[in-house]
Amino acid sequence: MPNPFDVRLASRAKGAKSSAIREILKVAARPDIVSFAGGLPAPELFPLEAMRRAAAACLAQGGAQALQYGPTDGDIGLRTAIAEQVTDSDKAAAATAGLPVPQPVTADQVLITTGSQQALDLVSKLLLDPGDLMVTENPSYLGALQAFRLHEARFAAVDMDDDGATPASLTAALAQGPKFAYLLPTFQNPTGRSMSTARRLAIAEVVGAAGVPIVEDDPYGALYFDRPPGPSLRSLQPELTISLGTFSKTLAPGLRLGWVVGPQEVLSRLSQLKQSADLHTSTLSQSIALEVLRSGAMPAHLATLRSVYAERCAAMLTAIEQCFPDSARFTRPAGGMFVWVELAEGVDAARLLPIALEQEKVAFVPGEPFHPNGGGENTMRLNFTHASSDVILDAVGRLGRVLERALAALPACPSGHAAVPGLVRAPDSPGLEASRRSRLTASRRDSS
Ligand SMILES: Cc1ncc(COP(=O)(O)O)c(C=O)c1O
């Protein structure tokens, strides 16, 4: 008998599939696997003591309130604290960039959400009808693409260079009349790229000229290694931009606590949609986070995160340099959580994943699903925050062996040997000549 739910699915649910990669990555949770796959913070750096004290304090003082239903927009104390924090970082970024002081953000321009993932869902509900065109970077955050796809969006994908989305490509995409553009100017997921101040100003100008709303997603801005990122797009285009923030990467993802900053009228609409999603975000989580902010523990905690993550990123880059084939190109993030690797044309990262898991006990995320309109089969995303530097050095070395074997399996001459099945894409790929050249470079280096 057909499943009585399955035969009645709404069309949007029929389109929602769990990806094959997600299924494969379930094994990445095994203790014998080193996983560079998830966007997981280092669990040993969670500020457990500060959280314990904060939880005890909010249950002791306003215990009943922390356990009661609360307002949909969020706790006013927390909204005020976030508004102050955002205002301070806007001011500091403007001063560094030599720009005028932006308007302060007020508590009524802050909406608390259940993680920034909920904000992505609410924004999609607010702005997207089935078939609507929207703009994303290419590649972009997978969880956002999933939320947009669930609302049946079509994508105009914007090219990136080392400085992030390019103004020329964004101009062309905005000219197609999208509903909005989703941009990650700071330590982007998945590439780790960050826009310079000059690029931010150029993007803000393009956006202003087009008059298209921007959703700026910024979960990683506080995780810079040396110096804070440039001004937010919201501070440069406040009327056109809503920005998303989260405590997931700075405090703990288990709190499921994020926020939206933007024009008050848009937030009221998002708040109406949030009512039917979850009434409000956990009052207990909000109380604990506010208590941690008030305790003054955050500056030292953030300093620790920045220095440990900087060291882990450096370890990963060193290991990639030493152990990946010379043909691999990779980003050099100045913060955040991810390094993005582009392998030789013809190498298929999704096919390498089961081999890396089985033979070398290492997991990564293949890059293709991050591309809104397909492509990028030869790319992968590596997380550097979850494992220690020693583990990273060793496991990246093992992953390098998988990649070297994949390159060695490329056909030796155009008419010659078949590729070893499963390692590379069909041998008619246009980039194979380049890959063969890189293989030669790699093996020369090995023998030296
Ligand atoms: C770019 C980006 N946006 C949003 C999210 C979702 O974060 P949250 O835990 O706040 O829902 C993530 C999580 O990894 C992310 O990388």
Short mmCIF file of C-alpha atoms and ligand atoms in Angstrom, two decimals:
data_model
loop_
_atom_site.label_atom_id
_atom_site.label_comp_id
_atom_site.label_asym_id
_atom_site.label_seq_id
_atom_site.Cartn_x
_atom_site.Cartn_y
_atom_site.Cartn_z
CA MET A 1 0.00 0.00 0.00
CA PRO A 2 1.44 3.43 -0.87
CA ASN A 3 2.42 5.49 2.12
CA PRO A 4 -0.65 7.67 2.91
CA PHE A 5 1.55 10.70 3.61
CA ASP A 6 3.77 10.24 0.55
CA VAL A 7 0.84 10.33 -1.87
CA ARG A 8 -0.34 13.62 -0.39
CA LEU A 9 2.93 15.58 -0.31
CA ALA A 10 2.88 19.27 -1.16
CA SER A 11 4.91 20.06 -4.26
CA ARG A 12 7.58 21.94 -2.27
CA ALA A 13 8.12 18.88 -0.04
CA LYS A 14 8.40 16.58 -3.05
CA GLY A 15 11.37 18.63 -4.23
CA ALA A 16 13.16 18.43 -0.85
CA LYS A 17 15.70 15.63 -0.90
CA SER A 18 18.38 14.64 1.58
CA SER A 19 21.58 14.80 -0.44
CA ALA A 20 23.59 11.67 -1.21
CA ILE A 21 26.59 13.39 0.33
CA ARG A 22 24.76 13.95 3.60
CA GLU A 23 24.08 10.21 3.70
CA ILE A 24 27.76 9.39 3.12
CA LEU A 25 28.81 11.93 5.72
CA LYS A 26 26.79 10.20 8.42
CA VAL A 27 29.83 7.96 8.88
CA ALA A 28 31.94 11.07 9.47
CA ALA A 29 30.57 11.09 13.01
CA ARG A 30 32.41 7.82 13.74
CA PRO A 31 35.19 8.29 16.30
CA ASP A 32 37.82 6.79 13.98
CA ILE A 33 37.13 9.43 11.30
CA VAL A 34 38.72 12.88 11.30
CA SER A 35 36.03 15.14 9.92
CA PHE A 36 36.78 18.37 8.08
CA ALA A 37 33.19 18.24 6.86
CA GLY A 38 30.95 20.08 9.34
CA GLY A 39 30.99 23.74 10.26
CA LEU A 40 31.52 22.76 13.87
CA PRO A 41 33.15 25.01 16.46
CA ALA A 42 35.83 23.44 18.69
CA PRO A 43 33.82 21.78 21.48
CA GLU A 44 36.69 22.05 23.99
CA LEU A 45 36.52 25.84 23.60
CA PHE A 46 32.85 26.20 24.51
CA PRO A 47 32.80 28.62 27.49
CA LEU A 48 31.31 25.95 29.72
CA GLU A 49 32.08 27.62 33.03
CA ALA A 50 30.63 30.98 31.93
CA MET A 51 27.54 29.17 30.58
CA ARG A 52 27.13 27.18 33.80
CA ARG A 53 27.30 30.32 35.89
CA ALA A 54 24.97 32.16 33.53
CA ALA A 55 22.40 29.35 33.54
CA ALA A 56 22.50 29.14 37.34
CA ALA A 57 22.19 32.92 37.66
CA CYS A 58 19.21 33.29 35.33
CA LEU A 59 17.38 30.39 36.92
CA ALA A 60 18.10 31.74 40.40
CA GLN A 61 17.14 35.37 39.70
CA GLY A 62 14.38 35.49 37.12
CA GLY A 63 13.84 31.74 36.96
CA ALA A 64 10.16 31.80 36.12
CA GLN A 65 10.63 34.37 33.36
CA ALA A 66 13.43 32.36 31.75
CA LEU A 67 11.06 29.38 31.53
CA GLN A 68 7.92 31.26 30.47
CA TYR A 69 6.62 32.05 26.96
CA GLY A 70 8.14 35.29 25.68
CA PRO A 71 7.64 37.95 23.00
CA THR A 72 8.09 36.89 19.34
CA ASP A 73 10.63 39.65 18.68
CA GLY A 74 12.80 38.38 21.52
CA ASP A 75 13.92 39.51 24.95
CA ILE A 76 14.30 43.29 25.01
CA GLY A 77 17.48 43.08 27.10
CA LEU A 78 19.13 40.79 24.55
CA ARG A 79 17.92 42.88 21.60
CA THR A 80 19.39 45.97 23.25
CA ALA A 81 22.72 44.22 23.93
CA ILE A 82 22.91 43.06 20.29
CA ALA A 83 22.00 46.55 19.01
CA GLU A 84 24.84 48.01 21.11
CA GLN A 85 27.31 45.40 19.95
CA VAL A 86 26.40 45.93 16.27
CA THR A 87 26.54 49.72 16.66
CA ASP A 88 30.02 49.46 18.23
CA SER A 89 31.41 47.25 15.48
CA ASP A 90 29.81 49.43 12.76
CA LYS A 91 31.49 52.48 14.34
CA ALA A 92 34.87 50.80 14.66
CA ALA A 93 34.78 49.52 11.06
CA ALA A 94 33.78 52.96 9.74
CA ALA A 95 36.59 54.63 11.70
CA THR A 96 39.18 52.17 10.34
CA ALA A 97 37.89 52.69 6.79
CA GLY A 98 37.80 56.50 7.19
CA LEU A 99 34.04 56.58 6.59
CA PRO A 100 31.37 58.71 8.33
CA VAL A 101 29.90 57.25 11.53
CA PRO A 102 26.86 55.13 10.55
CA GLN A 103 23.46 55.54 12.22
CA PRO A 104 23.31 53.60 15.51
CA VAL A 105 21.23 50.42 15.50
CA THR A 106 18.34 50.42 18.00
CA ALA A 107 16.68 47.48 19.76
CA ASP A 108 13.58 47.77 17.55
CA GLN A 109 15.82 47.06 14.56
CA VAL A 110 16.77 43.67 16.04
CA LEU A 111 14.69 40.49 15.78
CA ILE A 112 15.83 37.39 17.69
CA THR A 113 15.62 34.17 15.68
CA THR A 114 16.09 30.47 16.36
CA GLY A 115 19.54 30.41 14.78
CA SER A 116 20.25 32.38 11.64
CA GLN A 117 18.98 29.36 9.70
CA GLN A 118 15.47 30.34 10.81
CA ALA A 119 16.11 33.86 9.51
CA LEU A 120 16.96 32.36 6.10
CA ASP A 121 13.70 30.43 6.12
CA LEU A 122 11.68 33.49 7.20
CA VAL A 123 13.30 35.70 4.56
CA SER A 124 12.47 33.07 1.93
CA LYS A 125 8.85 32.97 3.11
CA LEU A 126 8.71 36.75 3.06
CA LEU A 127 10.18 37.36 -0.38
CA LEU A 128 10.04 34.26 -2.58
CA ASP A 129 7.19 32.98 -4.71
CA PRO A 130 7.76 29.75 -6.67
CA GLY A 131 9.97 30.43 -9.70
CA ASP A 132 11.28 33.76 -8.42
CA LEU A 133 14.80 34.71 -9.37
CA MET A 134 17.28 35.58 -6.64
CA VAL A 135 21.01 36.21 -6.54
CA THR A 136 23.65 34.23 -4.67
CA GLU A 137 27.39 34.03 -4.79
CA ASN A 138 28.84 31.07 -6.65
CA PRO A 139 29.50 29.04 -4.51
CA SER A 140 27.31 29.86 -1.50
CA TYR A 141 26.19 28.45 1.87
CA LEU A 142 24.45 25.12 1.38
CA GLY A 143 21.88 25.58 4.17
CA ALA A 144 20.75 28.85 2.59
CA LEU A 145 20.47 27.28 -0.86
CA GLN A 146 18.33 24.53 0.67
CA ALA A 147 16.02 27.09 2.29
CA PHE A 148 15.72 29.07 -0.95
CA ARG A 149 15.15 25.90 -3.01
CA LEU A 150 12.38 24.82 -0.66
CA HIS A 151 10.65 28.03 -1.68
CA GLU A 152 11.31 27.13 -5.32
CA ALA A 153 13.72 29.96 -6.12
CA ARG A 154 15.77 30.19 -9.30
CA PHE A 155 19.32 31.44 -8.99
CA ALA A 156 21.43 34.02 -10.77
CA ALA A 157 24.91 33.07 -9.57
CA VAL A 158 27.57 35.75 -9.08
CA ASP A 159 31.24 35.07 -9.87
CA MET A 160 33.80 35.50 -7.13
CA ASP A 161 37.49 36.30 -7.10
CA ASP A 162 39.85 36.28 -4.11
CA ASP A 163 38.09 39.41 -2.87
CA GLY A 164 34.59 37.86 -2.90
CA ALA A 165 31.65 38.56 -5.24
CA THR A 166 32.72 40.74 -8.16
CA PRO A 167 30.89 44.04 -8.80
CA ALA A 168 30.66 43.37 -12.55
CA SER A 169 29.03 39.98 -12.10
CA LEU A 170 26.70 41.32 -9.39
CA THR A 171 25.67 44.20 -11.66
CA ALA A 172 24.76 41.74 -14.41
CA ALA A 173 22.83 39.51 -11.99
CA LEU A 174 20.89 42.42 -10.46
CA ALA A 175 19.96 43.62 -13.95
CA GLN A 176 17.92 40.41 -14.37
CA GLY A 177 15.37 41.67 -11.83
CA PRO A 178 15.87 39.33 -8.84
CA LYS A 179 13.78 39.54 -5.67
CA PHE A 180 16.91 39.93 -3.51
CA ALA A 181 20.60 39.06 -3.31
CA TYR A 182 22.06 36.83 -0.60
CA LEU A 183 25.68 37.77 0.09
CA LEU A 184 28.37 36.66 2.56
CA PRO A 185 31.03 39.37 2.48
CA THR A 186 32.96 38.09 5.52
CA PHE A 187 34.89 34.79 5.77
CA GLN A 188 32.38 33.29 3.40
CA ASN A 189 30.98 29.80 3.78
CA PRO A 190 32.21 27.80 1.88
CA THR A 191 35.26 29.64 0.50
CA GLY A 192 36.60 31.52 3.53
CA ARG A 193 36.98 34.60 1.29
CA SER A 194 36.40 38.06 2.70
CA MET A 195 35.72 41.31 0.87
CA SER A 196 38.23 44.14 1.26
CA THR A 197 36.86 47.54 2.25
CA ALA A 198 37.23 48.73 -1.35
CA ARG A 199 35.19 45.73 -2.56
CA ARG A 200 32.49 46.35 0.06
CA LEU A 201 32.18 49.96 -1.08
CA ALA A 202 31.97 48.88 -4.73
CA ILE A 203 29.32 46.25 -3.93
CA ALA A 204 27.31 48.78 -1.87
CA GLU A 205 27.40 51.16 -4.81
CA VAL A 206 26.16 48.48 -7.24
CA VAL A 207 23.39 47.54 -4.82
CA GLY A 208 22.38 51.18 -4.33
CA ALA A 209 22.22 51.77 -8.08
CA ALA A 210 20.06 48.66 -8.61
CA GLY A 211 17.82 49.27 -5.57
CA VAL A 212 17.59 45.51 -4.92
CA PRO A 213 17.39 44.32 -1.29
CA ILE A 214 20.37 42.49 0.18
CA VAL A 215 20.42 39.75 2.79
CA GLU A 216 23.89 39.88 4.33
CA ASP A 217 24.75 36.71 6.26
CA ASP A 218 27.55 37.21 8.78
CA PRO A 219 28.03 34.33 11.24
CA TYR A 220 31.84 34.51 11.16
CA GLY A 221 32.72 38.23 11.42
CA ALA A 222 33.87 37.98 15.05
CA LEU A 223 36.23 35.11 14.20
CA TYR A 224 38.95 37.19 12.54
CA PHE A 225 42.59 36.25 13.08
CA ASP A 226 44.43 39.59 13.02
CA ARG A 227 42.10 42.46 12.32
CA PRO A 228 38.34 42.92 12.16
CA PRO A 229 36.64 42.80 8.76
CA GLY A 230 35.64 45.96 6.85
CA PRO A 231 32.27 47.73 7.19
CA SER A 232 29.12 45.64 6.92
CA LEU A 233 27.03 46.04 3.77
CA ARG A 234 24.17 46.97 6.10
CA SER A 235 26.14 49.92 7.50
CA LEU A 236 26.81 51.07 3.92
CA GLN A 237 23.26 50.48 2.59
CA PRO A 238 20.98 50.46 5.70
CA GLU A 239 17.71 50.93 3.82
CA LEU A 240 18.36 48.07 1.41
CA THR A 241 20.02 45.52 3.69
CA ILE A 242 19.02 43.13 6.40
CA SER A 243 21.90 41.36 8.11
CA LEU A 244 21.86 38.02 9.90
CA GLY A 245 23.96 37.21 12.95
CA THR A 246 24.26 34.26 15.30
CA PHE A 247 25.71 33.08 18.60
CA SER A 248 26.36 29.65 17.04
CA LYS A 249 29.99 30.26 16.16
CA THR A 250 30.95 32.50 19.09
CA LEU A 251 29.05 30.94 22.01
CA ALA A 252 27.42 27.60 21.14
CA PRO A 253 25.27 26.35 18.25
CA GLY A 254 23.16 24.32 20.70
CA LEU A 255 21.61 27.55 21.99
CA ARG A 256 19.95 27.95 18.55
CA LEU A 257 20.15 31.70 18.88
CA GLY A 258 20.52 34.19 16.07
CA TRP A 259 19.26 37.63 15.06
CA VAL A 260 18.27 39.84 12.17
CA VAL A 261 19.14 43.55 11.99
CA GLY A 262 17.29 45.69 9.50
CA PRO A 263 14.66 48.33 8.83
CA GLN A 264 11.90 48.13 11.41
CA GLU A 265 9.08 47.60 8.87
CA VAL A 266 10.76 44.52 7.39
CA LEU A 267 11.40 43.10 10.87
CA SER A 268 7.69 43.45 11.78
CA ARG A 269 6.82 41.38 8.73
CA LEU A 270 9.43 38.76 9.58
CA SER A 271 8.14 38.71 13.14
CA GLN A 272 4.59 38.00 11.91
CA LEU A 273 5.93 35.00 9.97
CA LYS A 274 7.96 33.85 12.95
CA GLN A 275 4.82 33.68 15.09
CA SER A 276 3.51 30.77 13.08
CA ALA A 277 6.94 29.13 12.89
CA ASP A 278 7.76 28.89 16.61
CA LEU A 279 5.96 31.68 18.56
CA HIS A 280 9.37 32.81 19.82
CA THR A 281 12.94 31.67 20.31
CA SER A 282 13.77 29.77 23.51
CA THR A 283 13.53 32.17 26.45
CA LEU A 284 16.00 30.04 28.39
CA SER A 285 18.63 30.28 25.64
CA GLN A 286 18.10 34.02 25.37
CA SER A 287 18.46 34.50 29.13
CA ILE A 288 21.65 32.47 29.28
CA ALA A 289 23.22 34.31 26.34
CA LEU A 290 22.31 37.70 27.81
CA GLU A 291 23.77 36.69 31.16
CA VAL A 292 27.04 35.59 29.47
CA LEU A 293 27.23 38.92 27.61
CA ARG A 294 26.64 40.84 30.85
CA SER A 295 29.21 38.76 32.74
CA GLY A 296 31.98 40.30 30.63
CA ALA A 297 33.31 36.85 29.64
CA MET A 298 33.00 37.36 25.89
CA PRO A 299 36.09 39.47 25.02
CA ALA A 300 38.52 36.92 26.53
CA HIS A 301 36.56 34.01 25.05
CA LEU A 302 36.62 35.57 21.57
CA ALA A 303 40.35 36.26 21.90
CA THR A 304 40.91 32.55 22.63
CA LEU A 305 38.77 31.45 19.68
CA ARG A 306 40.62 33.83 17.35
CA SER A 307 44.08 32.66 18.35
CA VAL A 308 43.30 28.92 18.40
CA TYR A 309 41.45 29.06 15.07
CA ALA A 310 44.26 31.11 13.52
CA GLU A 311 46.76 28.45 14.60
CA ARG A 312 44.58 25.62 13.23
CA CYS A 313 44.05 27.41 9.95
CA ALA A 314 47.81 27.92 9.63
CA ALA A 315 48.35 24.20 10.32
CA MET A 316 45.84 23.29 7.62
CA LEU A 317 47.40 25.64 5.06
CA THR A 318 50.90 24.31 5.82
CA ALA A 319 49.71 20.72 5.45
CA ILE A 320 47.88 21.48 2.21
CA GLU A 321 50.98 23.17 0.82
CA GLN A 322 53.13 20.19 1.70
CA CYS A 323 50.82 17.29 0.97
CA PHE A 324 48.28 18.23 -1.72
CA PRO A 325 49.20 17.96 -5.41
CA ASP A 326 50.76 21.13 -6.79
CA SER A 327 47.76 21.58 -9.05
CA ALA A 328 45.47 22.17 -6.06
CA ARG A 329 44.56 25.81 -5.51
CA PHE A 330 43.24 26.93 -2.15
CA THR A 331 42.05 30.03 -0.30
CA ARG A 332 43.97 31.61 2.58
CA PRO A 333 41.26 32.77 4.97
CA ALA A 334 41.89 35.62 7.42
CA GLY A 335 39.16 34.30 9.74
CA GLY A 336 36.09 32.08 9.90
CA MET A 337 36.11 28.32 9.68
CA PHE A 338 36.79 27.08 6.15
CA VAL A 339 39.45 26.59 3.51
CA TRP A 340 38.23 26.03 -0.05
CA VAL A 341 40.23 23.80 -2.36
CA GLU A 342 40.04 23.61 -6.13
CA LEU A 343 41.53 20.40 -7.48
CA ALA A 344 42.75 19.74 -11.00
CA GLU A 345 40.00 19.74 -13.63
CA GLY A 346 38.65 16.25 -14.11
CA VAL A 347 39.04 15.15 -10.49
CA ASP A 348 35.63 14.52 -8.95
CA ALA A 349 35.65 15.33 -5.22
CA ALA A 350 32.32 13.56 -4.59
CA ARG A 351 33.78 10.31 -5.88
CA LEU A 352 36.85 10.76 -3.71
CA LEU A 353 34.84 11.16 -0.52
CA PRO A 354 33.95 7.47 0.05
CA ILE A 355 37.57 6.56 -0.76
CA ALA A 356 38.94 9.14 1.70
CA LEU A 357 36.54 7.84 4.35
CA GLU A 358 37.28 4.19 3.79
CA GLN A 359 41.01 4.22 3.09
CA GLU A 360 42.27 7.23 5.04
CA LYS A 361 39.50 7.86 7.59
CA VAL A 362 39.14 11.52 6.61
CA ALA A 363 35.91 13.38 5.72
CA PHE A 364 35.40 16.61 3.77
CA VAL A 365 32.48 18.16 1.91
CA PRO A 366 32.62 17.98 -1.89
CA GLY A 367 32.06 21.44 -3.36
CA GLU A 368 29.48 20.80 -6.07
CA PRO A 369 26.35 21.19 -3.87
CA PHE A 370 27.47 24.70 -2.87
CA HIS A 371 27.05 25.81 -6.49
CA PRO A 372 23.46 27.01 -6.98
CA ASN A 373 23.33 26.04 -10.65
CA GLY A 374 25.75 23.08 -10.60
CA GLY A 375 29.45 22.84 -11.43
CA GLY A 376 32.49 22.85 -9.15
CA GLU A 377 32.84 19.04 -9.09
CA ASN A 378 36.59 19.47 -8.59
CA THR A 379 36.21 21.53 -5.40
CA MET A 380 36.00 20.71 -1.70
CA ARG A 381 35.44 22.54 1.59
CA LEU A 382 37.64 21.82 4.60
CA ASN A 383 36.79 22.95 8.14
CA PHE A 384 39.77 23.85 10.31
CA THR A 385 38.16 24.67 13.66
CA HIS A 386 37.01 21.30 14.95
CA ALA A 387 40.23 19.27 15.10
CA SER A 388 43.51 20.13 16.86
CA SER A 389 46.51 21.29 14.80
CA ASP A 390 48.31 17.95 15.22
CA VAL A 391 45.28 16.02 14.02
CA ILE A 392 44.86 18.44 11.11
CA LEU A 393 48.50 18.05 10.01
CA ASP A 394 48.23 14.28 10.01
CA ALA A 395 44.78 13.96 8.42
CA VAL A 396 45.44 16.53 5.68
CA GLY A 397 48.53 14.46 4.84
CA ARG A 398 46.34 11.37 4.48
CA LEU A 399 43.85 13.29 2.34
CA GLY A 400 46.78 14.41 0.19
CA ARG A 401 47.56 10.75 -0.52
CA VAL A 402 44.00 10.21 -1.78
CA LEU A 403 44.35 13.22 -4.07
CA GLU A 404 47.75 12.11 -5.39
CA ARG A 405 46.28 8.69 -6.20
CA ALA A 406 43.36 10.36 -7.98
CA LEU A 407 45.75 12.34 -10.14
CA ALA A 408 47.87 9.30 -10.82
CA ALA A 409 44.72 7.57 -12.07
CA LEU A 410 44.13 10.18 -14.77
CA PRO A 411 44.79 8.64 -18.21
CA ALA A 412 48.46 8.83 -19.18
CA CYS A 413 47.82 9.76 -22.82
CA PRO A 414 44.73 10.96 -24.69
CA SER A 415 44.01 7.63 -26.37
CA GLY A 416 45.62 5.54 -23.67
CA HIS A 417 44.67 3.84 -20.43
CA ALA A 418 41.20 4.15 -19.05
CA ALA A 419 40.79 6.10 -15.84
CA VAL A 420 40.49 3.99 -12.69
CA PRO A 421 36.71 3.89 -12.19
CA GLY A 422 35.46 6.00 -9.35
CA LEU A 423 38.39 8.35 -9.05
CA VAL A 424 38.00 10.73 -11.95
CA ARG A 425 35.29 11.94 -14.26
CA ALA A 426 34.99 10.70 -17.83
CA PRO A 427 38.26 11.23 -19.72
CA ASP A 428 36.77 13.65 -22.25
CA SER A 429 36.90 16.44 -19.70
CA PRO A 430 38.54 19.58 -21.23
CA GLY A 431 40.84 20.07 -18.24
CA LEU A 432 42.55 16.70 -18.43
CA GLU A 433 45.60 18.01 -20.21
CA ALA A 434 46.18 20.48 -17.37
CA SER A 435 45.64 17.70 -14.85
CA ARG A 436 48.20 15.51 -16.55
CA ARG A 437 50.66 18.37 -16.43
CA SER A 438 49.99 18.83 -12.72
CA ARG A 439 50.44 15.12 -12.15
CA LEU A 440 53.91 15.39 -13.69
CA THR A 441 54.72 18.32 -11.44
CA ALA A 442 53.46 16.43 -8.43
CA SER A 443 55.45 13.29 -9.15
CA ARG A 444 58.61 15.30 -9.87
CA ARG A 445 58.26 16.90 -6.49
CA ASP A 446 57.70 13.50 -4.86
CA SER A 447 60.93 12.12 -6.21
CA SER A 448 62.99 15.12 -5.11
C1 LIG B 1 26.69 31.20 6.36
C2 LIG B 1 25.84 30.55 7.39
N1 LIG B 1 24.62 31.05 7.63
C3 LIG B 1 23.81 30.51 8.56
C4 LIG B 1 24.22 29.41 9.28
C5 LIG B 1 23.26 28.81 10.28
O1 LIG B 1 23.69 29.12 11.56
P1 LIG B 1 22.78 28.97 12.85
O2 LIG B 1 23.43 27.94 13.69
O3 LIG B 1 22.80 30.33 13.47
O4 LIG B 1 21.41 28.59 12.42
C6 LIG B 1 25.48 28.86 9.07
C7 LIG B 1 25.91 27.67 9.81
O5 LIG B 1 26.90 27.07 9.58
C8 LIG B 1 26.31 29.46 8.09
O6 LIG B 1 27.53 29.00 7.83
#
